[in-house]
Coordinates of C-alpha atoms in Angstrom, one line a residue:
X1 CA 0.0 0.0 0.0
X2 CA 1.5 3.7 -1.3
X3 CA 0.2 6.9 -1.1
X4 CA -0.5 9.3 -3.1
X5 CA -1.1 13.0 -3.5
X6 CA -4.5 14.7 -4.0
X7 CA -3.1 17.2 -6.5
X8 CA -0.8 15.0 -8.4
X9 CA 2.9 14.8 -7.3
X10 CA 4.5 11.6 -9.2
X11 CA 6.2 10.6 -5.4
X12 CA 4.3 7.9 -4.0
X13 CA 5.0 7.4 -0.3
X14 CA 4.5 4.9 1.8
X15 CA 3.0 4.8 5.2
X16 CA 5.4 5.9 7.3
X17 CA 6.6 8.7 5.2
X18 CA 3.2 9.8 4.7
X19 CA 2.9 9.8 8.1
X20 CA 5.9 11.8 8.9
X21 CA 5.8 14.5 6.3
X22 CA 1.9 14.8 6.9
X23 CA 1.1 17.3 4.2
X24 CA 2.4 16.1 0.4
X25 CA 5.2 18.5 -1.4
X26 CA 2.7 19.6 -3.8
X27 CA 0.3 21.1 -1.0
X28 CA -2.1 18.2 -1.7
X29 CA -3.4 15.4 0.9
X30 CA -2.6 12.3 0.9
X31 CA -4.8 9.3 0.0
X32 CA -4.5 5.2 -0.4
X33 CA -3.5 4.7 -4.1
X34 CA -6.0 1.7 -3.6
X35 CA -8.6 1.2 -1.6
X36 CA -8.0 -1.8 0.4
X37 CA -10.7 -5.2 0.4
X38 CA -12.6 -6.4 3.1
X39 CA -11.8 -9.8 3.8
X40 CA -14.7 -12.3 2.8
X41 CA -16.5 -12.6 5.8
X42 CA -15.4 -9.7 7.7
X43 CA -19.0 -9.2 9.4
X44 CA -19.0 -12.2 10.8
X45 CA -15.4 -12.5 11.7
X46 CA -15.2 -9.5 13.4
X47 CA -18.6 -8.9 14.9
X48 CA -17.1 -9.9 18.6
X49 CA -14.0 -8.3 18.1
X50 CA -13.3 -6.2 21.2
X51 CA -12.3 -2.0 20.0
X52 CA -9.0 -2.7 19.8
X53 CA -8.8 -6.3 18.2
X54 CA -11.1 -4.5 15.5
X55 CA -8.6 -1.2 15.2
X56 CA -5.8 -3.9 14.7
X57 CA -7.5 -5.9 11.6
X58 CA -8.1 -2.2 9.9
X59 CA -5.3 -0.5 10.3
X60 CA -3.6 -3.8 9.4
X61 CA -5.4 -3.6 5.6
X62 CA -3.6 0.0 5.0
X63 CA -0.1 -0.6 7.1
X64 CA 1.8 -2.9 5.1
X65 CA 3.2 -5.7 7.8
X66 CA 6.9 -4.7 6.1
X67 CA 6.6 -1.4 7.7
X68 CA 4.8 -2.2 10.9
X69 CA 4.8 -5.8 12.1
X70 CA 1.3 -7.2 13.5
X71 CA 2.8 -7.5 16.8
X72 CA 4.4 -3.6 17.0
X73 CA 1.0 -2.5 15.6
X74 CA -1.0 -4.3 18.5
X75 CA 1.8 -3.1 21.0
X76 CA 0.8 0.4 19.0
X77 CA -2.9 0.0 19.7
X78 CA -2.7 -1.6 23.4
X79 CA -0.8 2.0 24.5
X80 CA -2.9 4.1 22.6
X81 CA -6.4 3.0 24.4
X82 CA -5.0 2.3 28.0
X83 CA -5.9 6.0 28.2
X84 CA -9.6 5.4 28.3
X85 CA -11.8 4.5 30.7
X86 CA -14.3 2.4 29.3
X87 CA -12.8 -1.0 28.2
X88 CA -15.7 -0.4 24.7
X89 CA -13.2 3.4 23.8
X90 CA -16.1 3.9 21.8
X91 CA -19.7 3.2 23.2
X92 CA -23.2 3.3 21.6
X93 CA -25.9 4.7 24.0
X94 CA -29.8 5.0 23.0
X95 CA -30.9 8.2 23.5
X96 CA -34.8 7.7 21.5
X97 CA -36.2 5.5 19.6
X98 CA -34.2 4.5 16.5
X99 CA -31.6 7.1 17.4
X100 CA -28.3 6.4 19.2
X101 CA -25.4 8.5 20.4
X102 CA -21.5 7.6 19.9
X103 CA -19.9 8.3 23.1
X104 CA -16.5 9.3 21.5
X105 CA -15.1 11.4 24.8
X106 CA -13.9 9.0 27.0
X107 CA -10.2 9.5 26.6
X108 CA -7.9 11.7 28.4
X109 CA -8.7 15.4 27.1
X110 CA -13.0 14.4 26.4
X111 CA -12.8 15.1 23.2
X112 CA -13.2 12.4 19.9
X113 CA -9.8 13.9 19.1
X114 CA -8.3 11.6 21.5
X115 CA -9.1 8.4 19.5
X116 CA -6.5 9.6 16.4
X117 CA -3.9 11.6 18.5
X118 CA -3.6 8.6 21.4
X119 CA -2.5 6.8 18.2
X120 CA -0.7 9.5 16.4
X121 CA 1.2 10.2 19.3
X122 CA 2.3 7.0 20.3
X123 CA 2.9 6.2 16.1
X124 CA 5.4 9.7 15.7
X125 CA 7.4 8.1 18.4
X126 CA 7.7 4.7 17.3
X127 CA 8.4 5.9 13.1
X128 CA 11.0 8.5 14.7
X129 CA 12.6 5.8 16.5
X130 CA 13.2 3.3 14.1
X131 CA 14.2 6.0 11.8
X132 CA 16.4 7.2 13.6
X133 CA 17.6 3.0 14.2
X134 CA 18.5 2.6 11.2
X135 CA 20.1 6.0 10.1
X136 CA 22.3 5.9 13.2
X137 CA 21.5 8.8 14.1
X138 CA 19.6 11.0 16.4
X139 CA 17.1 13.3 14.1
X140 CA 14.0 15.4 15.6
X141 CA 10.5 16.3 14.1
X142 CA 8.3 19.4 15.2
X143 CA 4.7 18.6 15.1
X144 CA 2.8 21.5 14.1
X145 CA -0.9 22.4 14.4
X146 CA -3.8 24.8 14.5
X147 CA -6.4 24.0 16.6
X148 CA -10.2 25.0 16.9
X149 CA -9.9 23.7 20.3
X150 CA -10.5 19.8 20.9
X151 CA -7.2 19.1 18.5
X152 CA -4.9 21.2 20.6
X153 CA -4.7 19.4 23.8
X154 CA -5.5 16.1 22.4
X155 CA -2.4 16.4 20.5
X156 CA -0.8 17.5 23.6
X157 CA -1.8 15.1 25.6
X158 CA -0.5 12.4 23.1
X159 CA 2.8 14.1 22.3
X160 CA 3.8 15.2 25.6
X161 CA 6.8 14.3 26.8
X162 CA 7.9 12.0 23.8
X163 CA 11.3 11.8 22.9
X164 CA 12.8 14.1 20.1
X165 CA 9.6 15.3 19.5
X166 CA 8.4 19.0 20.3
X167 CA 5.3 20.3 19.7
X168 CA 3.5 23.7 18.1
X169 CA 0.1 24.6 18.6
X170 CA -1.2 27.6 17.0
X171 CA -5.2 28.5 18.6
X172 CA -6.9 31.6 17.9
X173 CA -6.7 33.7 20.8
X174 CA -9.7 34.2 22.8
X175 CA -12.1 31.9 20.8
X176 CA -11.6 28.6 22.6
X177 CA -13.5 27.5 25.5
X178 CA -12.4 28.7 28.7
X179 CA -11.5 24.5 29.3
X180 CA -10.1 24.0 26.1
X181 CA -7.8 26.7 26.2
X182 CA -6.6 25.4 30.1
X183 CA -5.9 21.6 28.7
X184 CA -3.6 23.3 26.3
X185 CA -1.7 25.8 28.1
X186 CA -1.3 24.0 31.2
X187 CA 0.6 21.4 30.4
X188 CA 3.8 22.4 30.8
X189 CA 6.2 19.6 29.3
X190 CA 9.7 21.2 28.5
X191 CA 8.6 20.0 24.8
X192 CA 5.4 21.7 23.9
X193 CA 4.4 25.2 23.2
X194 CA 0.8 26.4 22.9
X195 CA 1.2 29.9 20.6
X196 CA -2.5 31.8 21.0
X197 CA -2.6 33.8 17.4
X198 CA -4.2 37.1 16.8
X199 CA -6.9 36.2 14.7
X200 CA -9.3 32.8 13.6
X201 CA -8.7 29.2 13.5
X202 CA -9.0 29.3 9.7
X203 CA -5.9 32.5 10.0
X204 CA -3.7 29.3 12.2
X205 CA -4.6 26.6 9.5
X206 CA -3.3 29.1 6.8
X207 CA 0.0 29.5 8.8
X208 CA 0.6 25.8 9.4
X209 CA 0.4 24.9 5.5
X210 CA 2.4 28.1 5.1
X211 CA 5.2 26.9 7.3
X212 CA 4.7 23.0 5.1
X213 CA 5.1 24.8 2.3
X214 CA 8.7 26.7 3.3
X215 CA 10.6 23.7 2.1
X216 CA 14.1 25.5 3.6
X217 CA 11.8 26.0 6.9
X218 CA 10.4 22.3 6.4
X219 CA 14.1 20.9 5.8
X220 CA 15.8 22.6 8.4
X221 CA 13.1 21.8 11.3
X222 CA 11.4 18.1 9.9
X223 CA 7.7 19.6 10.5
X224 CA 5.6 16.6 11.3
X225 CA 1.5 17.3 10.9
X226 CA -1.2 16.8 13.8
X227 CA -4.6 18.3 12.4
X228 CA -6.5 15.8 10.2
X229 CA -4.3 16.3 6.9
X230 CA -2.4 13.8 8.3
X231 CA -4.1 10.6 7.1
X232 CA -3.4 8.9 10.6
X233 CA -5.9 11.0 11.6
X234 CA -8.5 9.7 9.5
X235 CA -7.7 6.1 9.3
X236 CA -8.0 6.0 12.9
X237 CA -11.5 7.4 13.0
X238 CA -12.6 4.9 10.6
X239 CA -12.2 2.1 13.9
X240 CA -15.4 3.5 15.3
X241 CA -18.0 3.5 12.3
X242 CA -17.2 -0.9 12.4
X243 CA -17.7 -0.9 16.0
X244 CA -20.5 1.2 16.4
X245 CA -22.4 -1.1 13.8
X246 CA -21.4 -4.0 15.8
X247 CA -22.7 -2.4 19.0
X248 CA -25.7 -1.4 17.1
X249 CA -26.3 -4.9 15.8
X250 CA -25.9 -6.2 19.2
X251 CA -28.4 -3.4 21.3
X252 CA -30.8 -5.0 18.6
X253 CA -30.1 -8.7 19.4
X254 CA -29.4 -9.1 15.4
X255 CA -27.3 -11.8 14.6
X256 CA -24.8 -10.7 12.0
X257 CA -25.8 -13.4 9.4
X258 CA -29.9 -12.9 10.2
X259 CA -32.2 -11.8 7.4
X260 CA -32.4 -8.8 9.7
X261 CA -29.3 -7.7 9.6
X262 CA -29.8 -7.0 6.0
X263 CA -33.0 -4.7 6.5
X264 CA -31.4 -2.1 8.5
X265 CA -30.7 1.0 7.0
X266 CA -27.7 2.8 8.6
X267 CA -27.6 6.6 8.8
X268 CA -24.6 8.4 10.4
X269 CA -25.0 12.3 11.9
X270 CA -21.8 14.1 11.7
X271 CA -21.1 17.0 13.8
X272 CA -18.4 18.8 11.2
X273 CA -15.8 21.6 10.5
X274 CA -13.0 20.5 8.8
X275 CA -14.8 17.7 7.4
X276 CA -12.4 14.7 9.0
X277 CA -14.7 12.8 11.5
X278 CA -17.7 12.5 8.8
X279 CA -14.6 11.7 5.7
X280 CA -13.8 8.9 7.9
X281 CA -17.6 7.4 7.7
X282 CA -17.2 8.1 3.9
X283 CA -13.6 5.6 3.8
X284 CA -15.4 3.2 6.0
X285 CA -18.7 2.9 3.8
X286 CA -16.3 2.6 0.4
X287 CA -14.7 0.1 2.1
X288 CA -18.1 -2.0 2.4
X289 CA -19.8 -0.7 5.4
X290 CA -23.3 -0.5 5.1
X291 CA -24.1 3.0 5.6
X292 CA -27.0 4.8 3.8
X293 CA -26.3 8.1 4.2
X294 CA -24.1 10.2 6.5
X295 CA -25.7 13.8 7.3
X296 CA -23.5 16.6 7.3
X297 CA -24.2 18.8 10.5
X298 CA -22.6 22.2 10.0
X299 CA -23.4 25.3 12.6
X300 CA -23.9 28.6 11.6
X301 CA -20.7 28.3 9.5
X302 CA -22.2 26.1 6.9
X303 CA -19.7 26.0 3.9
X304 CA -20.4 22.2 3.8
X305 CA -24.0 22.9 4.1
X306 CA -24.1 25.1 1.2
X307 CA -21.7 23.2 -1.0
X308 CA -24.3 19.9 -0.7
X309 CA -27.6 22.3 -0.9
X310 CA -25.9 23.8 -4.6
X311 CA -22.7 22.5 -5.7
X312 CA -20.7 26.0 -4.7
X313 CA -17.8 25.5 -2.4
X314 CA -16.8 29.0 -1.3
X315 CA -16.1 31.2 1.9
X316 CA -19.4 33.1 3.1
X317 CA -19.2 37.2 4.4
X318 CA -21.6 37.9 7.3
X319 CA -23.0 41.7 7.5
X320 CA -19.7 43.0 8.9
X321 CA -17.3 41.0 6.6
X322 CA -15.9 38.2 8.8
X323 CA -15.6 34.8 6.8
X324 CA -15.9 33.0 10.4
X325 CA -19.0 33.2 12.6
X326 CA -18.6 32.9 16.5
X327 CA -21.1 30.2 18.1
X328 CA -22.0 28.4 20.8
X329 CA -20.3 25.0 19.0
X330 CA -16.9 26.9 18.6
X331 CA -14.8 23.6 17.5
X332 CA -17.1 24.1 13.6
X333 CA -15.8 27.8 13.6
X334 CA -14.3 27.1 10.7
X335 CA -14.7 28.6 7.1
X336 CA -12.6 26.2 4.8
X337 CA -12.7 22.5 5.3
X338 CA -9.3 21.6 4.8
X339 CA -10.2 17.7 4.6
X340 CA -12.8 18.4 1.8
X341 CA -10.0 17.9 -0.3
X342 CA -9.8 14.4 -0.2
X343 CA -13.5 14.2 -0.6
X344 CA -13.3 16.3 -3.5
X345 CA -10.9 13.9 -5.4
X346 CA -12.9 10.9 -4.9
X347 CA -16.1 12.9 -6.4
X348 CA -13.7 13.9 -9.5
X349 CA -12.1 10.7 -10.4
X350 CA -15.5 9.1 -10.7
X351 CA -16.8 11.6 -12.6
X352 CA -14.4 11.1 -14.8
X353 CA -15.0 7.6 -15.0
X354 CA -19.5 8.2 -16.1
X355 CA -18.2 10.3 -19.0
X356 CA -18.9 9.1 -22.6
X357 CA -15.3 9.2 -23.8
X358 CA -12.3 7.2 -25.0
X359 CA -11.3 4.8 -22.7
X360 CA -8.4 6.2 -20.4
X361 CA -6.6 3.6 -18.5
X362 CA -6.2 4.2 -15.0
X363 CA -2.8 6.0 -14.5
X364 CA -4.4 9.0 -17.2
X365 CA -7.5 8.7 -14.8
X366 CA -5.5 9.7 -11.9
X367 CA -3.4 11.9 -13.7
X368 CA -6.7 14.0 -14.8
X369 CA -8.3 13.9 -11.4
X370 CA -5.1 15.6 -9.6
X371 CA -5.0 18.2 -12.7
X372 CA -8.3 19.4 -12.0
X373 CA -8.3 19.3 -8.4
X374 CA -4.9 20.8 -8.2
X375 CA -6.6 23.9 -10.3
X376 CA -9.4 23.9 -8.1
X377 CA -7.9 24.3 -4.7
X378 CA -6.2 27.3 -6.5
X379 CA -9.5 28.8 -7.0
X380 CA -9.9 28.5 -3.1
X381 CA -7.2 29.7 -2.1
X382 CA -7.0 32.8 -4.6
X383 CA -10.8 33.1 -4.9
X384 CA -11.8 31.9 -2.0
X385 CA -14.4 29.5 -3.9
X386 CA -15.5 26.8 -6.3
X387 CA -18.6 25.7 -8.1
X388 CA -18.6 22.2 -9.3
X389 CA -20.7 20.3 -12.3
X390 CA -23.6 19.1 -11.4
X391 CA -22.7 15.5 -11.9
X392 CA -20.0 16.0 -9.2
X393 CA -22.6 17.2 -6.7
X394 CA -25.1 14.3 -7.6
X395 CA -22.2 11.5 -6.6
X396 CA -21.6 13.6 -3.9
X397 CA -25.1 13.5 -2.9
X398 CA -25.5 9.2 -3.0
X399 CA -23.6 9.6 -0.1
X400 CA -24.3 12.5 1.8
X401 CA -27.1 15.1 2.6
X402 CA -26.5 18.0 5.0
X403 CA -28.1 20.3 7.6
X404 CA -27.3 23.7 8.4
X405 CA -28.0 24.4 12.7
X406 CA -28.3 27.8 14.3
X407 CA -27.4 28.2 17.7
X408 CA -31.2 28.9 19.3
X409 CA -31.6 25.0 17.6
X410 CA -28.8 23.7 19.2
X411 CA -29.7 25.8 22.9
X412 CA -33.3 24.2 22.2
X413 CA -32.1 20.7 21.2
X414 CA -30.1 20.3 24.5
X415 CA -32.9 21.6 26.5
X416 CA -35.0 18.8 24.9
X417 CA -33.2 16.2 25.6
X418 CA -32.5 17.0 29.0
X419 CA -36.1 17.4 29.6
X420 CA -37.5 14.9 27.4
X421 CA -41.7 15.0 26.7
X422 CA -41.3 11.4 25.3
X423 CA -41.7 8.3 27.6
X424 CA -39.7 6.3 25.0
X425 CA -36.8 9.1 25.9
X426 CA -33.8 9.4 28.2
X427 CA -32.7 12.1 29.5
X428 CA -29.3 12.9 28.0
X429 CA -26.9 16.1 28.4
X430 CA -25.4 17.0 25.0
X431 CA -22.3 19.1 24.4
X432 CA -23.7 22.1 21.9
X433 CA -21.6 20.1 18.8
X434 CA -23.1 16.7 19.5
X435 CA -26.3 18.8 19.8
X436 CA -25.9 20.2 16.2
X437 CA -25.4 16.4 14.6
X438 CA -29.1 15.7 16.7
X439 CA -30.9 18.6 15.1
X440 CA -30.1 17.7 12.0
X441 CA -30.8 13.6 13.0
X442 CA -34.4 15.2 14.7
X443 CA -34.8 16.7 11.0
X444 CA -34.8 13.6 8.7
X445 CA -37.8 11.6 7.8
X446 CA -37.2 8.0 8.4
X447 CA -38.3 4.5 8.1
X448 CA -38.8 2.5 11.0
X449 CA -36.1 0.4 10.1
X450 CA -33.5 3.1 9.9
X451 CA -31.1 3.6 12.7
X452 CA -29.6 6.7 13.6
X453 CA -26.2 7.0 15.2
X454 CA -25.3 10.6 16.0
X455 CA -21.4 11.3 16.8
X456 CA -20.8 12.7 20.1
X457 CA -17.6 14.5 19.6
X458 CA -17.1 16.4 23.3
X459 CA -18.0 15.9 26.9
X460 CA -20.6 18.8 27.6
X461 CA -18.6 19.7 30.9
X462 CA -16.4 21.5 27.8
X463 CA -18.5 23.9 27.2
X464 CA -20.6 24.9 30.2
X465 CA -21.3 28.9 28.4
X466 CA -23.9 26.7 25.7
X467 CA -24.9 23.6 28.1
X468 CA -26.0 26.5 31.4
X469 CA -27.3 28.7 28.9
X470 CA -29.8 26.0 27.5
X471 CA -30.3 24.7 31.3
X472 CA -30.5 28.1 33.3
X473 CA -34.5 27.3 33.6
X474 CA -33.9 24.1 35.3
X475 CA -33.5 24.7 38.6
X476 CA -32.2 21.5 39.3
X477 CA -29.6 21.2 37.0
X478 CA -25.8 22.1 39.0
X479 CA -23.2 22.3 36.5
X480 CA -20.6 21.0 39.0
X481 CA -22.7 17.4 39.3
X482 CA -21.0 16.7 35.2
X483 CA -17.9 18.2 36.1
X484 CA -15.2 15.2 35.4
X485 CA -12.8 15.4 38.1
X486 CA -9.8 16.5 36.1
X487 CA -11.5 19.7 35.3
X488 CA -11.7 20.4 38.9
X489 CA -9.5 23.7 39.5
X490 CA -8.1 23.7 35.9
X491 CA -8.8 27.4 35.3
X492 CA -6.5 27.9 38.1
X493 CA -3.3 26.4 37.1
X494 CA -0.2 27.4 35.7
X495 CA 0.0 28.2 32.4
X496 CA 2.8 28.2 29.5
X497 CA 1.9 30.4 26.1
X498 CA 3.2 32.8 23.6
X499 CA 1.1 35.5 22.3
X500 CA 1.5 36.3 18.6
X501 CA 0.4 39.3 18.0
X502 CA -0.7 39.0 14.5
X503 CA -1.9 36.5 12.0
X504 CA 1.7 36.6 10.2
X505 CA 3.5 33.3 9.4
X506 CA 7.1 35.1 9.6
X507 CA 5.7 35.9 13.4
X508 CA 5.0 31.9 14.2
X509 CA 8.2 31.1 12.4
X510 CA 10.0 33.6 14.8
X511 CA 8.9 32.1 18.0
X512 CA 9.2 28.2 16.7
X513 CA 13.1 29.4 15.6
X514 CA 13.5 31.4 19.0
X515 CA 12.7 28.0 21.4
X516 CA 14.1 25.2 19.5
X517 CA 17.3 27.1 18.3
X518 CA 17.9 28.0 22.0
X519 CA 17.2 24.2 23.5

């Protein structure tokens, strides 16, 4: 298994370098240059696998055994998931009839970040050290990363402390959660450095493919990537679609092999920014899962939204010209989806494939598809938009449908199901992004046989401004009572961070050159 670049570079890497570089030389993503089989009867063979036996099987069918042995890559997954406390990593919780949430916050920083950057973490320090093994010598990477919020610490958490490895994470400054902002900038590890940044999470993601793209920077510092262009990051996240259709299977008392089974229809609710949980669910159902649709759930900052409602993939300008929209789910404050790449690609090179012409073999296939998607991330970055054919949007649209949430619908859609008028309800605390993917699950007209599972991407205790504001009328509701007990006197620790005062790469360079040039 190689990988390739979205936008066409001729270098195929494997999975280590992929891994290591994170972003390709070319500025594209990388991909699989296949995608890999199922095995025959993989439903039944791994419908008792415990989380991490399943993790092992997957990432087994994209890390060839030559660069990872089967044994490392369980060693691998056993560190990665000691970290959480429920022995399931992942588990499925009915919240209403025919609609389920995917507790994905049960590792150290309660975020779904965790369940890619455990890994990552852990996977950085075992490639480093072999590398360095085998060249004899001792060679560092610097992991760099923007962060919306959840990304920051979980990479922090995962990184901290690892040898030759130091860490950069860029967040925008003041628009983080008061507890997302503490996870990060109180850890103080001689080896990572939180920078807060002047400006928006979309103005730190900008910087960080800057800094990629300064190959003397690159060269001289071995910049390693943390957000979800590293395809890590994704392959990760594909662990929990299997296992939440297993758990789902099993909450039914459906046998795997019943008549049943085959009934179902499976529809997945994404809470979504940057477009890397939900592009996960996409790899999963290519690779054979059976998933019907997965619903794009976008807040107030709905350039997925609007690229699914009419083919146009472009930055939006509120009344007094900001690209980004502050809300209550501050983690989706994001107005380009850097992961829609990949997406993109997939959408192109079938396109290619439905149109009446000449037979191209597959190498001028590829070769086509990273032409035009090469040209059209150019048009997003210079024009801030794109508007593709419709026959792109209609493949898109076998796949996915979207929702656009404002925050009164995501205040009211906590306060429901807190207080729930249905008998056939629990009640159920949502964090205000887990609370955008339920709106827009309460929104779709379903069959009786179709299953909902809505990903729960944060524990609510991280963002008590949205979850008190929906409660206040509750008088019984105490914020303190879903307080974890590592948030307890947080706000009040010591805290290590560098203030850049403007949304200037040459800025972020300065400080990354000032602390690792002076270790």
């Amino acid at each position: 298994m190689k990988y390739r670049s979205t936008r066409g570079s001729p270098k195929l890497l494997s999975f280590s370098e992929a891994v290591l570089v994170g972003l390709a030389e070319d500025g594209g993503l990388f991909i699989p240059e296949n995608m890999p089989s199922l095995p025959e009867n993989w439903s039944k063979a791994w419908s008792d696998l415990t989380y991490k036996s399943l993790a092992l099987e997957i990432f087994s069918l994209y890390i060839p055994r030559e660069e990872i042995s089967r044994e490392e890559l369980k060693q691998l997954i056993d560190k990665s998931y000691s970290t959480f406390t429920f022995n399931d990593i992942t588990p499925l919780k009915q919240i209403r009839e025919n609609l389920y949430i995917l507790e994905l916050f049960h590792g150290p920083t309660f975020a779904f970040k965790d369940v890619a950057l455990q890994f990552l973490g852990n996977l950085f320090e075992y490639l480093l050290e072999k590398k360095n093994k085998e060249k004899k010598e001792e060679e560092n990477i610097t992991v760099l990363g923007a962060t919306s919020g959840d990304t920051g610490s979980a990479a922090i958490y995962g990184l901290r402390g690892k040898k030759n490895i130091s860490v950069f994470i860029l967040h925008p400054r003041g628009k983080v959660s008061p507890v997302q902002e503490a996870q990060m900038t109180t850890v103080l590890d001689k080896n990572i450095h939180n920078l807060a940044v002047e400006g928006t999470f979309d103005d730190c993601q900008d910087i960080v493919k800057n800094l990629f793209a300064d190959r003397s920077f690159n060269e001289k510092y071995h910049l390693g990537a943390i957000n979800s262009i590293n395809w890590a990051r994704i392959l990760a996240q594909i662990v929990y679609y299997f296992y939440s259709y297993f758990q789902l299977l099993s909450s039914l008392n459906i046998t795997i092999e019943s008549k049943e089974s085959k009934e179902i229809y499976l529809q997945y609710c994404v809470p979504t920014g940057n477009f890397g949980d939900i592009l996960a669910g996409y790899y999963a159902k290519k690779m054979g899962l059976p998933i019907s649709k997965l619903v794009v759930s976008t807040n107030s900052n709905d350039i997925l939204d609007r690229f699914f409602k009419n083919g146009r993939y472009e930055r939006s300008k509120g009344g007094n010209g900001v690209t980004v929209i502050e809300t209550l789910s501050p983690a989706m404050d994001i107005a380009i989806s850097s992961n829609f790449e990949r997406l993109l690609w997939y959408l192109v090179y079938e396109n290619i494939g439905k149109k009446e012409e000449e037979e191209r073999n597959e190498e001028e296939k590829v070769k086509e598809t990273s032409s035009i998607i090469r040209e059209w991330m150019q048009n997003v970055k210079v024009n801030k938009s794109l508007v593709v054919e419709k026959s792109v949007l209609d493949i898109s649209l076998r796949d996915f449908i979207s929702e656009r949430v404002s925050d009164q619908e995501t205040l009211d859609t906590i306060k429901k199901y807190y207080a729930p008028e249905n008998e056939n309800q629990i009640s159920y605390i949502l964090d205000p992004h887990t609370a955008v993917g339920v709106a827009a699950a309460d929104r779709q007209n379903i069959s009786p046989n179709t299953y909902q599972i809505c990903l729960a991407t944060a524990h609510p205790a991280k963002f008590s401004q949205a979850v008190e504001k929906a409660l206040e009328n509750f008088k019984e509701f105490k914020f303190e009572n879903i307080l974890p007990k590592e948030f307890i006197g947080l706000l009040e620790r010591e805290r290590k961070v560098v203030f850049v005062e403007g949304a200037e790469p040459s800025l972020v360079k300065q400080v990354i050159e000032n602390e690792l040039d002076n270790e």
